[in-house]
Amino acid sequence: MDFAPYIRDIEDFPKPGVVFKDITPLLKDPIALQKASEALLDFTANMQIDKVVGVDSRGFIFAPMLAEKLGAGFVTVRKSGKLPYHTISESYNLEYGTETLEIHSDAIEKGDKVLVHDDVLATGGTAQAVCKLVEKLGGEVVQCNFLIELTFLKGAEILKDYPKKVLLQY
């Protein structure tokens, strides 16, 4: 299925000069949503995955669906100050600023095989920070998967040490 017609560009969001890739048209279409879920699941064929990490906030949409289908646990990585329990954190640069992510200190167990999921791979800073958090807790990142990659921002280069899969590239 061609998912490109279900992604719309929003100019100057969240800051001037940024073209935001809006996935809500894909999410509201039941067939596109189902097919995207299936395609993301296909990326994990024959992989052992213990935990699926969803990245705040749009990574929370597909990550729990993937976890359920894989018989794995779902873990949230959130922006600083949003998680209620003991956390560890990692700061990083993004296309339009800096941010800090946190994960519960007991979310990943030593040796867990982890799939990291987010909606967009841009500069790679977010995904790299999440991978570092997983590794700090003793987990092994077996793959990062994304709905969209913005290739001109060269985020794949930052993630060169991790297997990655993407549905759409711009």
CSV table of C-alpha atoms in Angstrom, one decimal:
chain,number,residue,atom,x,y,z
A,1,MET,CA,0.0,0.0,0.0
A,2,ASP,CA,1.2,3.5,-0.8
A,3,PHE,CA,1.0,5.4,2.5
A,4,ALA,CA,2.2,8.8,1.0
A,5,PRO,CA,-1.3,10.0,0.2
A,6,TYR,CA,-2.2,9.7,3.9
A,7,ILE,CA,0.6,12.1,5.1
A,8,ARG,CA,0.0,15.8,4.9
A,9,ASP,CA,2.6,18.6,5.1
A,10,ILE,CA,2.0,21.4,7.7
A,11,GLU,CA,4.2,24.4,6.9
A,12,ASP,CA,5.9,26.3,9.7
A,13,PHE,CA,5.0,23.9,12.5
A,14,PRO,CA,6.1,23.7,15.2
A,15,LYS,CA,8.4,26.6,14.2
A,16,PRO,CA,8.9,28.7,11.2
A,17,GLY,CA,10.8,26.9,8.4
A,18,VAL,CA,9.8,23.4,9.6
A,19,VAL,CA,7.5,21.3,7.4
A,20,PHE,CA,5.7,18.9,9.8
A,21,LYS,CA,4.7,15.5,8.5
A,22,ASP,CA,1.2,15.0,9.8
A,23,ILE,CA,0.1,11.4,10.2
A,24,THR,CA,-3.4,12.0,11.4
A,25,PRO,CA,-5.0,11.4,7.9
A,26,LEU,CA,-3.4,7.9,8.0
A,27,LEU,CA,-4.6,7.3,11.6
A,28,LYS,CA,-8.3,8.2,10.8
A,29,ASP,CA,-8.5,5.8,7.8
A,30,PRO,CA,-9.2,2.3,9.2
A,31,ILE,CA,-7.6,0.5,6.2
A,32,ALA,CA,-4.5,2.7,6.1
A,33,LEU,CA,-4.1,2.3,9.9
A,34,GLN,CA,-4.4,-1.5,9.6
A,35,LYS,CA,-2.0,-1.7,6.7
A,36,ALA,CA,0.6,0.5,8.4
A,37,SER,CA,0.3,-1.6,11.5
A,38,GLU,CA,0.8,-4.8,9.5
A,39,ALA,CA,3.8,-3.3,7.6
A,40,LEU,CA,5.5,-2.2,10.8
A,41,LEU,CA,4.9,-5.7,12.3
A,42,ASP,CA,6.4,-7.3,9.1
A,43,PHE,CA,9.6,-5.4,9.8
A,44,THR,CA,10.0,-7.6,12.9
A,45,ALA,CA,9.5,-11.0,11.3
A,46,ASN,CA,11.5,-13.7,13.0
A,47,MET,CA,12.9,-11.4,15.7
A,48,GLN,CA,12.8,-12.0,19.5
A,49,ILE,CA,11.4,-8.8,21.1
A,50,ASP,CA,10.8,-8.5,24.8
A,51,LYS,CA,9.8,-4.8,25.0
A,52,VAL,CA,8.6,-2.3,22.5
A,53,VAL,CA,9.5,1.3,23.4
A,54,GLY,CA,7.2,4.0,22.2
A,55,VAL,CA,8.6,7.5,22.0
A,56,ASP,CA,6.6,10.5,23.3
A,57,SER,CA,4.1,11.2,21.8
A,58,ARG,CA,3.3,9.9,18.4
A,59,GLY,CA,5.4,6.8,19.0
A,60,PHE,CA,2.7,5.8,21.5
A,61,ILE,CA,0.2,5.1,18.7
A,62,PHE,CA,1.8,2.1,17.0
A,63,ALA,CA,4.2,0.8,19.7
A,64,PRO,CA,1.5,-0.7,22.0
A,65,MET,CA,-0.2,-2.3,18.9
A,66,LEU,CA,3.2,-3.8,18.0
A,67,ALA,CA,3.8,-5.0,21.5
A,68,GLU,CA,0.5,-6.7,21.7
A,69,LYS,CA,1.0,-8.5,18.4
A,70,LEU,CA,4.6,-9.5,19.4
A,71,GLY,CA,3.6,-10.7,22.9
A,72,ALA,CA,6.0,-8.1,24.3
A,73,GLY,CA,5.8,-5.4,27.0
A,74,PHE,CA,5.2,-1.8,26.1
A,75,VAL,CA,7.4,0.9,27.5
A,76,THR,CA,7.0,4.7,27.3
A,77,VAL,CA,9.8,7.2,26.9
A,78,ARG,CA,8.6,10.6,27.7
A,79,LYS,CA,9.7,14.2,27.8
A,80,SER,CA,11.2,15.3,31.1
A,81,GLY,CA,8.9,15.5,34.1
A,82,LYS,CA,6.1,13.4,32.7
A,83,LEU,CA,6.8,10.0,34.3
A,84,PRO,CA,5.7,9.4,37.9
A,85,TYR,CA,8.3,6.9,39.1
A,86,HIS,CA,12.1,6.9,39.3
A,87,THR,CA,13.7,7.7,36.0
A,88,ILE,CA,16.9,8.1,34.1
A,89,SER,CA,17.3,10.7,31.4
A,90,GLU,CA,19.1,11.6,28.2
A,91,SER,CA,19.3,15.0,26.5
A,92,TYR,CA,19.7,15.4,22.7
A,93,ASN,CA,19.3,17.9,19.8
A,94,LEU,CA,16.4,17.9,17.4
A,95,GLU,CA,15.7,19.7,14.2
A,96,TYR,CA,14.3,22.8,16.0
A,97,GLY,CA,15.9,22.8,19.5
A,98,THR,CA,17.0,20.5,22.4
A,99,GLU,CA,15.0,18.1,24.6
A,100,THR,CA,15.4,15.6,27.4
A,101,LEU,CA,13.8,12.2,27.5
A,102,GLU,CA,13.2,10.0,30.4
A,103,ILE,CA,12.4,6.3,31.0
A,104,HIS,CA,11.4,4.6,34.2
A,105,SER,CA,14.5,3.0,35.8
A,106,ASP,CA,12.8,-0.4,36.0
A,107,ALA,CA,11.3,-0.4,32.5
A,108,ILE,CA,13.9,-2.5,30.8
A,109,GLU,CA,15.6,-5.5,32.3
A,110,LYS,CA,19.2,-6.6,31.6
A,111,GLY,CA,19.2,-8.6,28.4
A,112,ASP,CA,15.8,-7.5,27.1
A,113,LYS,CA,15.6,-7.4,23.3
A,114,VAL,CA,14.1,-4.0,22.5
A,115,LEU,CA,12.3,-2.6,19.5
A,116,VAL,CA,12.3,1.2,19.5
A,117,HIS,CA,9.4,2.8,17.6
A,118,ASP,CA,8.7,6.4,16.7
A,119,ASP,CA,6.7,8.1,13.9
A,120,VAL,CA,9.5,10.1,12.3
A,121,LEU,CA,13.2,9.8,11.9
A,122,ALA,CA,14.5,13.3,11.4
A,123,THR,CA,17.9,14.3,12.8
A,124,GLY,CA,18.2,10.9,14.7
A,125,GLY,CA,18.7,12.7,18.0
A,126,THR,CA,15.5,11.4,19.6
A,127,ALA,CA,16.0,7.8,18.5
A,128,GLN,CA,19.7,7.9,19.5
A,129,ALA,CA,18.7,9.2,23.0
A,130,VAL,CA,16.1,6.4,23.4
A,131,CYS,CA,18.7,3.8,22.3
A,132,LYS,CA,21.1,5.1,24.9
A,133,LEU,CA,18.4,4.9,27.6
A,134,VAL,CA,17.7,1.3,26.7
A,135,GLU,CA,21.4,0.5,26.8
A,136,LYS,CA,21.9,2.2,30.1
A,137,LEU,CA,19.3,-0.1,31.6
A,138,GLY,CA,21.0,-3.2,30.1
A,139,GLY,CA,18.7,-3.7,27.1
A,140,GLU,CA,19.7,-4.5,23.6
A,141,VAL,CA,18.2,-2.5,20.8
A,142,VAL,CA,17.4,-5.0,18.1
A,143,GLN,CA,15.7,-2.5,15.7
A,144,CYS,CA,14.4,1.0,15.4
A,145,ASN,CA,11.4,1.4,13.2
A,146,PHE,CA,9.6,4.5,11.9
A,147,LEU,CA,6.6,5.5,9.8
A,148,ILE,CA,8.6,8.3,8.1
A,149,GLU,CA,12.2,9.2,7.5
A,150,LEU,CA,13.3,12.7,6.4
A,151,THR,CA,16.4,11.7,4.6
A,152,PHE,CA,17.7,15.2,4.0
A,153,LEU,CA,18.3,15.5,7.8
A,154,LYS,CA,20.6,12.5,7.7
A,155,GLY,CA,19.2,10.9,10.9
A,156,ALA,CA,20.1,7.4,9.6
A,157,GLU,CA,23.8,8.3,9.9
A,158,ILE,CA,23.4,9.0,13.7
A,159,LEU,CA,21.7,5.6,14.0
A,160,LYS,CA,24.2,3.7,11.9
A,161,ASP,CA,25.0,1.3,14.8
A,162,TYR,CA,21.3,0.2,15.0
A,163,PRO,CA,19.2,-1.7,12.5
A,164,LYS,CA,16.4,0.5,11.2
A,165,LYS,CA,13.3,0.1,9.1
A,166,VAL,CA,11.1,2.8,7.6
A,167,LEU,CA,7.7,2.8,5.8
A,168,LEU,CA,8.1,6.1,3.9
A,169,GLN,CA,11.1,8.3,3.0
A,170,TYR,CA,11.0,12.0,2.1
